[in-house]
């Protein structure tokens, strides 16, 4: 797995990190680094261990074994020192319901030596129009944006964002991507978790894919696609009663699957496959072809369609100790 060659020391490094809850190993020997000028995405099915990993990075959860260093600081022993240079936007809201959005950012700004201007951050996260709305009256997406604002206001050198775009509409999500990439371009480090492969490809310089607590891939999206999914996807409308599973027998075809109302044929080369399915007795309709992307990498490595993997967790349970 590629962890990049950098001359400068990493902004964040994790070595052989383990987190157990009772007999469940939620994070199982993860090692990785993140650098300045870098956005590192953490992907994985529900229950893969992303939040456990992210919260250990910022000292919010104790670790069972292994080590974490953020800008040479040990989060487990120096949380106050860490808070001056690093921040986290957790998944769960921890805001005061009676404060307005601007009051919330003004309050957070007082925690830092050199904060950004609250009104600028408010604009960055697209909440200028809700400046005087109390937190308890914000929509779910607005609250998520405010949480991201609280993570950015202290001008942290490292920030950890746990599913920052969850619940955001497409315009708000695109705006957030602008904010996060601008932050990276200032030389800062962002570690974010996401369930959106589109988001990972759009903003992440590298992605770490977790599966059942383990790191199963780490690299640039283009490298992971070249290594794990070097094929095309021919997608067509799924007609009632139509069965394209015969295409699996064609040369070049890797697999055939149905996803919602589309049938997807994964193939190393697409020309002959397209011809075969468009000239079949019941020709495939609405054919589209694209290169495989992170979605295919993810599904190939985790065998899960962004589904919950806790149900198939038996292998992660064994003798262990409570370490929260
Ligand atoms: N405090 C806790 N006590 C016991 N088990 C926990 C605790 N927190 C998480 N777990 C378990 O650890 C595993 C990993 O959970 P975690 O929240 O880290 O996963 P995740 O990848 O962030 O999931 P999601 O994508 O659903 O947010 C899950 O099986 C979860 O049930």
Coordinates of C-alpha atoms and ligand atoms in Angstrom, one line a residue:
X1 CA 0.0 0.0 0.0
X2 CA 1.3 3.4 -1.0
X3 CA 2.0 5.8 1.8
X4 CA 3.8 8.4 -0.4
X5 CA 7.3 9.6 -0.3
X6 CA 7.5 12.9 1.4
X7 CA 10.6 14.8 2.5
X8 CA 8.9 16.6 5.4
X9 CA 7.8 14.6 8.5
X10 CA 4.1 13.7 8.3
X11 CA 1.6 16.0 10.0
X12 CA -0.1 12.9 11.3
X13 CA 1.1 9.4 11.8
X14 CA -0.6 6.3 13.1
X15 CA 1.2 3.0 13.8
X16 CA -0.3 -0.4 14.5
X17 CA -3.4 1.2 15.9
X18 CA -5.9 -1.1 17.6
X19 CA -9.3 -0.3 19.2
X20 CA -11.3 -3.0 21.0
X21 CA -14.7 -2.7 22.5
X22 CA -15.1 -5.7 24.7
X23 CA -14.5 -8.6 22.4
X24 CA -15.0 -6.6 19.2
X25 CA -11.8 -5.3 17.4
X26 CA -13.1 -2.2 15.7
X27 CA -9.7 -1.0 14.5
X28 CA -7.3 -3.7 13.8
X29 CA -3.6 -2.7 13.4
X30 CA -4.0 0.4 11.2
X31 CA -0.9 2.3 10.1
X32 CA -0.9 5.4 7.9
X33 CA 0.4 8.9 7.6
X34 CA -1.0 12.2 6.3
X35 CA 1.0 15.3 5.3
X36 CA 0.6 19.0 5.0
X37 CA -1.1 20.0 1.7
X38 CA -3.1 16.8 1.8
X39 CA -6.7 15.6 2.1
X40 CA -6.8 12.0 3.2
X41 CA -10.2 10.3 2.8
X42 CA -11.2 7.4 5.0
X43 CA -13.7 5.1 3.4
X44 CA -15.4 1.9 4.5
X45 CA -18.8 0.3 5.0
X46 CA -20.9 1.1 8.1
X47 CA -19.2 -0.2 11.1
X48 CA -15.8 -0.5 9.4
X49 CA -14.1 1.5 12.2
X50 CA -13.8 4.9 10.6
X51 CA -15.3 7.0 13.5
X52 CA -13.3 5.0 16.0
X53 CA -10.1 5.7 14.1
X54 CA -10.9 9.4 13.6
X55 CA -11.8 10.0 17.2
X56 CA -8.6 8.3 18.4
X57 CA -6.6 10.7 16.1
X58 CA -8.0 13.6 18.2
X59 CA -7.8 11.9 21.6
X60 CA -11.6 11.6 21.9
X61 CA -11.3 7.8 22.3
X62 CA -8.7 5.9 24.2
X63 CA -6.7 3.4 22.1
X64 CA -6.1 -0.2 23.0
X65 CA -2.6 -0.3 21.5
X66 CA -0.5 1.3 18.9
X67 CA 0.4 5.0 18.6
X68 CA -0.9 8.3 17.2
X69 CA 1.1 11.5 16.6
X70 CA -0.4 14.7 15.3
X71 CA 2.2 17.3 14.7
X72 CA 4.4 15.4 17.1
X73 CA 1.8 15.6 19.8
X74 CA 0.4 12.5 21.5
X75 CA -3.4 13.1 21.6
X76 CA -3.8 10.6 24.5
X77 CA -1.6 12.6 26.9
X78 CA -1.6 16.2 25.5
X79 CA -5.2 16.9 24.4
X80 CA -5.0 20.6 25.4
X81 CA -1.8 21.2 23.4
X82 CA -3.4 19.3 20.5
X83 CA -6.6 21.5 20.5
X84 CA -4.4 24.6 19.7
X85 CA -3.3 23.1 16.4
X86 CA -5.8 20.5 15.4
X87 CA -9.6 20.1 15.4
X88 CA -12.4 17.6 14.8
X89 CA -15.9 17.8 13.5
X90 CA -17.5 14.8 15.1
X91 CA -20.5 13.0 13.6
X92 CA -22.7 13.9 16.5
X93 CA -23.6 17.5 17.2
X94 CA -22.2 19.0 20.4
X95 CA -23.5 22.5 20.0
X96 CA -25.6 24.8 22.3
X97 CA -29.2 24.8 21.1
X98 CA -30.0 28.3 22.2
X99 CA -27.1 30.1 20.6
X100 CA -27.5 31.5 17.1
X101 CA -25.1 30.3 14.3
X102 CA -23.0 33.5 14.6
X103 CA -22.9 33.3 18.4
X104 CA -21.8 29.7 18.2
X105 CA -18.8 30.6 15.9
X106 CA -18.0 33.7 18.0
X107 CA -17.9 31.4 21.1
X108 CA -15.7 28.8 19.4
X109 CA -13.4 31.6 18.2
X110 CA -12.6 32.6 21.8
X111 CA -11.0 29.1 22.3
X112 CA -8.2 29.9 19.9
X113 CA -5.2 32.3 19.7
X114 CA -5.6 33.2 16.0
X115 CA -9.1 32.3 14.9
X116 CA -10.6 33.1 11.5
X117 CA -13.3 35.8 11.5
X118 CA -16.6 34.2 12.5
X119 CA -18.5 36.0 9.7
X120 CA -16.0 34.7 7.1
X121 CA -16.4 31.1 8.4
X122 CA -20.2 31.6 8.4
X123 CA -20.0 32.6 4.7
X124 CA -17.5 29.7 3.9
X125 CA -20.0 27.2 5.2
X126 CA -23.0 28.9 3.5
X127 CA -24.8 30.0 6.6
X128 CA -24.8 33.8 6.2
X129 CA -28.5 33.7 5.6
X130 CA -29.1 31.9 8.8
X131 CA -26.8 34.1 10.9
X132 CA -29.4 34.8 13.6
X133 CA -31.1 31.4 13.6
X134 CA -30.8 29.4 16.8
X135 CA -29.0 26.1 16.6
X136 CA -32.2 24.2 17.7
X137 CA -34.0 25.6 14.7
X138 CA -31.4 24.6 12.1
X139 CA -32.1 21.9 9.6
X140 CA -29.9 18.8 9.8
X141 CA -27.8 19.9 6.8
X142 CA -27.4 23.4 8.3
X143 CA -26.3 22.0 11.6
X144 CA -23.7 19.8 9.9
X145 CA -22.3 22.9 8.1
X146 CA -22.1 24.8 11.4
X147 CA -20.2 21.8 12.9
X148 CA -17.7 22.0 10.0
X149 CA -17.4 25.8 10.7
X150 CA -16.5 25.0 14.4
X151 CA -13.8 22.7 13.2
X152 CA -12.3 25.3 10.8
X153 CA -12.6 28.5 12.9
X154 CA -9.4 27.9 14.9
X155 CA -7.2 27.8 11.8
X156 CA -6.0 24.3 12.7
X157 CA -3.0 22.8 10.9
X158 CA -4.8 19.5 11.0
X159 CA -8.5 18.9 10.9
X160 CA -10.5 15.7 11.1
X161 CA -14.0 15.8 9.5
X162 CA -16.3 12.8 10.2
X163 CA -18.7 12.6 7.3
X164 CA -18.8 16.4 6.7
X165 CA -21.1 16.3 3.7
X166 CA -23.6 13.8 5.1
X167 CA -27.1 15.3 4.7
X168 CA -26.0 18.2 2.5
X169 CA -27.7 19.0 -0.8
X170 CA -25.6 18.9 -3.9
X171 CA -24.9 22.7 -4.0
X172 CA -24.0 22.8 -0.4
X173 CA -21.7 19.8 -0.9
X174 CA -19.9 21.4 -3.8
X175 CA -19.4 24.6 -1.7
X176 CA -18.0 22.5 1.1
X177 CA -15.6 20.8 -1.3
X178 CA -14.3 24.3 -2.2
X179 CA -13.8 25.2 1.4
X180 CA -12.0 22.0 2.2
X181 CA -9.7 22.1 -0.9
X182 CA -8.9 25.8 -0.2
X183 CA -8.0 24.8 3.4
X184 CA -5.6 22.1 2.0
X185 CA -4.1 24.6 -0.5
X186 CA -3.1 26.8 2.5
X187 CA -0.8 23.9 3.5
X188 CA -3.1 22.3 6.0
X189 CA -4.0 18.6 6.5
X190 CA -7.5 17.3 6.3
X191 CA -8.6 13.8 7.2
X192 CA -12.2 13.1 6.3
X193 CA -14.5 10.1 6.3
X194 CA -17.1 9.8 3.6
X195 CA -19.5 7.3 2.1
X196 CA -19.5 9.2 -1.2
X197 CA -17.1 7.8 -3.7
X198 CA -17.8 11.0 -5.8
X199 CA -16.6 13.1 -2.9
X200 CA -13.5 10.9 -2.4
X201 CA -12.6 11.3 -6.1
X202 CA -13.4 15.0 -6.1
X203 CA -11.4 16.1 -3.1
X204 CA -9.2 13.5 -1.7
X205 CA -5.5 13.3 -2.6
X206 CA -5.3 9.8 -1.2
X207 CA -7.9 7.5 0.2
X208 CA -7.6 4.8 2.9
X209 CA -10.2 2.0 2.6
X210 CA -11.2 0.2 5.8
X211 CA -12.9 -3.1 6.0
X212 CA -13.8 -4.8 9.3
X213 CA -11.3 -2.6 11.2
X214 CA -8.4 -3.3 8.8
X215 CA -6.8 -1.0 6.2
X216 CA -7.3 -2.8 2.9
X217 CA -6.1 -0.1 0.5
X218 CA -4.2 3.2 0.6
X219 CA -3.3 5.4 -2.3
X220 CA -4.3 8.0 -4.8
X221 CA -7.8 7.3 -6.3
X222 CA -6.2 6.9 -9.8
X223 CA -3.7 4.4 -8.4
X224 CA -6.3 2.4 -6.6
X225 CA -8.5 2.3 -9.7
X226 CA -5.6 1.2 -11.9
X227 CA -4.7 -1.5 -9.4
X228 CA -8.1 -2.8 -8.4
X229 CA -10.6 -1.9 -11.1
X230 CA -8.8 -1.5 -14.4
X231 CA -12.0 -2.0 -16.5
X232 CA -15.1 -0.4 -18.0
X233 CA -18.7 -0.5 -16.8
X234 CA -21.3 -0.9 -19.5
X235 CA -24.6 0.1 -18.0
X236 CA -28.1 -0.4 -19.5
X237 CA -31.7 0.0 -18.4
X238 CA -33.0 -3.1 -16.6
X239 CA -36.1 -4.2 -18.5
X240 CA -38.8 -6.3 -16.7
X241 CA -38.0 -10.0 -17.2
X242 CA -34.8 -9.3 -19.1
X243 CA -31.8 -11.4 -18.0
X244 CA -28.4 -10.3 -19.2
X245 CA -26.5 -12.9 -17.1
X246 CA -25.5 -14.6 -20.4
X247 CA -23.1 -11.7 -21.0
X248 CA -20.9 -13.3 -18.2
X249 CA -19.8 -15.9 -20.8
X250 CA -18.4 -13.2 -23.2
X251 CA -14.7 -12.7 -23.5
X252 CA -13.6 -9.7 -21.6
X253 CA -16.5 -9.7 -19.2
X254 CA -15.5 -9.6 -15.5
X255 CA -19.0 -9.7 -14.0
X256 CA -22.6 -8.7 -14.5
X257 CA -24.7 -7.2 -11.7
X258 CA -28.0 -5.4 -11.3
X259 CA -28.1 -2.2 -9.3
X260 CA -31.5 -0.7 -8.9
X261 CA -33.1 -0.3 -12.3
X262 CA -29.8 -0.7 -14.2
X263 CA -27.8 -3.7 -15.2
X264 CA -24.0 -3.2 -15.1
X265 CA -21.6 -5.3 -17.1
X266 CA -18.0 -5.0 -16.0
X267 CA -15.6 -5.7 -18.8
X268 CA -11.9 -5.3 -19.6
X269 CA -12.8 -4.1 -23.1
X270 CA -16.2 -2.7 -24.0
X271 CA -16.6 -2.6 -27.8
X272 CA -17.5 -6.3 -28.4
X273 CA -19.7 -6.5 -25.3
X274 CA -21.7 -3.4 -26.4
X275 CA -22.2 -4.9 -29.8
X276 CA -23.3 -8.2 -28.4
X277 CA -25.8 -6.8 -26.0
X278 CA -27.2 -4.3 -28.4
X279 CA -27.7 -7.0 -31.0
X280 CA -29.2 -9.6 -28.7
X281 CA -32.7 -11.0 -29.3
X282 CA -33.9 -8.5 -26.6
X283 CA -31.4 -5.7 -27.2
X284 CA -30.2 -3.8 -24.2
X285 CA -31.5 -0.2 -24.0
X286 CA -30.0 3.1 -22.9
X287 CA -26.4 1.8 -23.0
X288 CA -23.8 3.9 -21.3
X289 CA -20.2 3.2 -20.9
X290 CA -17.7 4.6 -18.4
X291 CA -14.4 3.8 -16.8
X292 CA -14.7 1.9 -13.5
X293 CA -14.1 4.3 -10.5
X294 CA -13.6 4.2 -6.8
X295 CA -17.1 2.8 -6.4
X296 CA -15.9 -0.4 -8.1
X297 CA -12.7 -0.4 -6.1
X298 CA -14.6 0.0 -2.9
X299 CA -17.1 -2.7 -3.7
X300 CA -14.4 -5.1 -5.0
X301 CA -12.4 -4.7 -1.8
X302 CA -15.2 -4.7 0.8
X303 CA -17.7 -6.9 -0.9
X304 CA -20.3 -4.5 0.5
X305 CA -22.6 -2.1 -1.4
X306 CA -22.1 0.7 1.2
X307 CA -24.0 -1.7 3.4
X308 CA -23.7 -2.5 7.1
X309 CA -20.9 -4.9 7.9
X310 CA -21.6 -5.2 11.6
X311 CA -24.0 -8.1 10.9
X312 CA -21.1 -10.1 9.4
X313 CA -18.8 -9.2 12.2
X314 CA -18.3 -12.6 13.7
X315 CA -14.6 -12.7 12.6
X316 CA -13.9 -9.4 14.4
X317 CA -15.0 -10.8 17.7
X318 CA -12.6 -12.7 19.9
X319 CA -10.8 -12.4 23.2
X320 CA -10.3 -8.7 24.0
X321 CA -10.3 -5.9 26.6
X322 CA -12.5 -2.9 27.1
X323 CA -10.5 0.1 26.2
X324 CA -12.8 3.1 25.9
Ligands
LIG1 N1 -18.5 2.9 22.2 C1 -18.6 1.7 21.6 N2 -18.8 0.6 22.4 C2 -19.0 -0.6 21.8 N3 -18.9 -0.8 20.4 C3 -18.7 0.3 19.6 C4 -18.5 1.6 20.2 N4 -18.3 2.5 19.2 C5 -18.3 1.7 18.1 N5 -18.5 0.4 18.3 C6 -18.6 -0.7 17.3 O1 -17.3 -0.6 16.7 C7 -17.5 -0.9 15.3 C8 -17.0 0.3 14.5 O2 -17.8 1.4 14.7 P1 -17.4 2.8 14.1 O3 -18.5 3.8 14.5 O4 -16.0 3.1 14.3 O5 -17.6 2.5 12.5 P2 -17.8 3.5 11.3 O6 -17.0 2.9 10.2 O7 -17.6 4.9 11.7 O8 -19.3 3.3 10.9 P3 -20.4 4.3 10.2 O9 -20.0 4.4 8.7 O10 -21.7 3.6 10.3 O11 -20.4 5.6 10.9 C9 -19.0 -1.1 15.1 O12 -19.3 -2.5 15.1 C10 -19.6 -0.5 16.3 O13 -20.8 -1.1 16.7

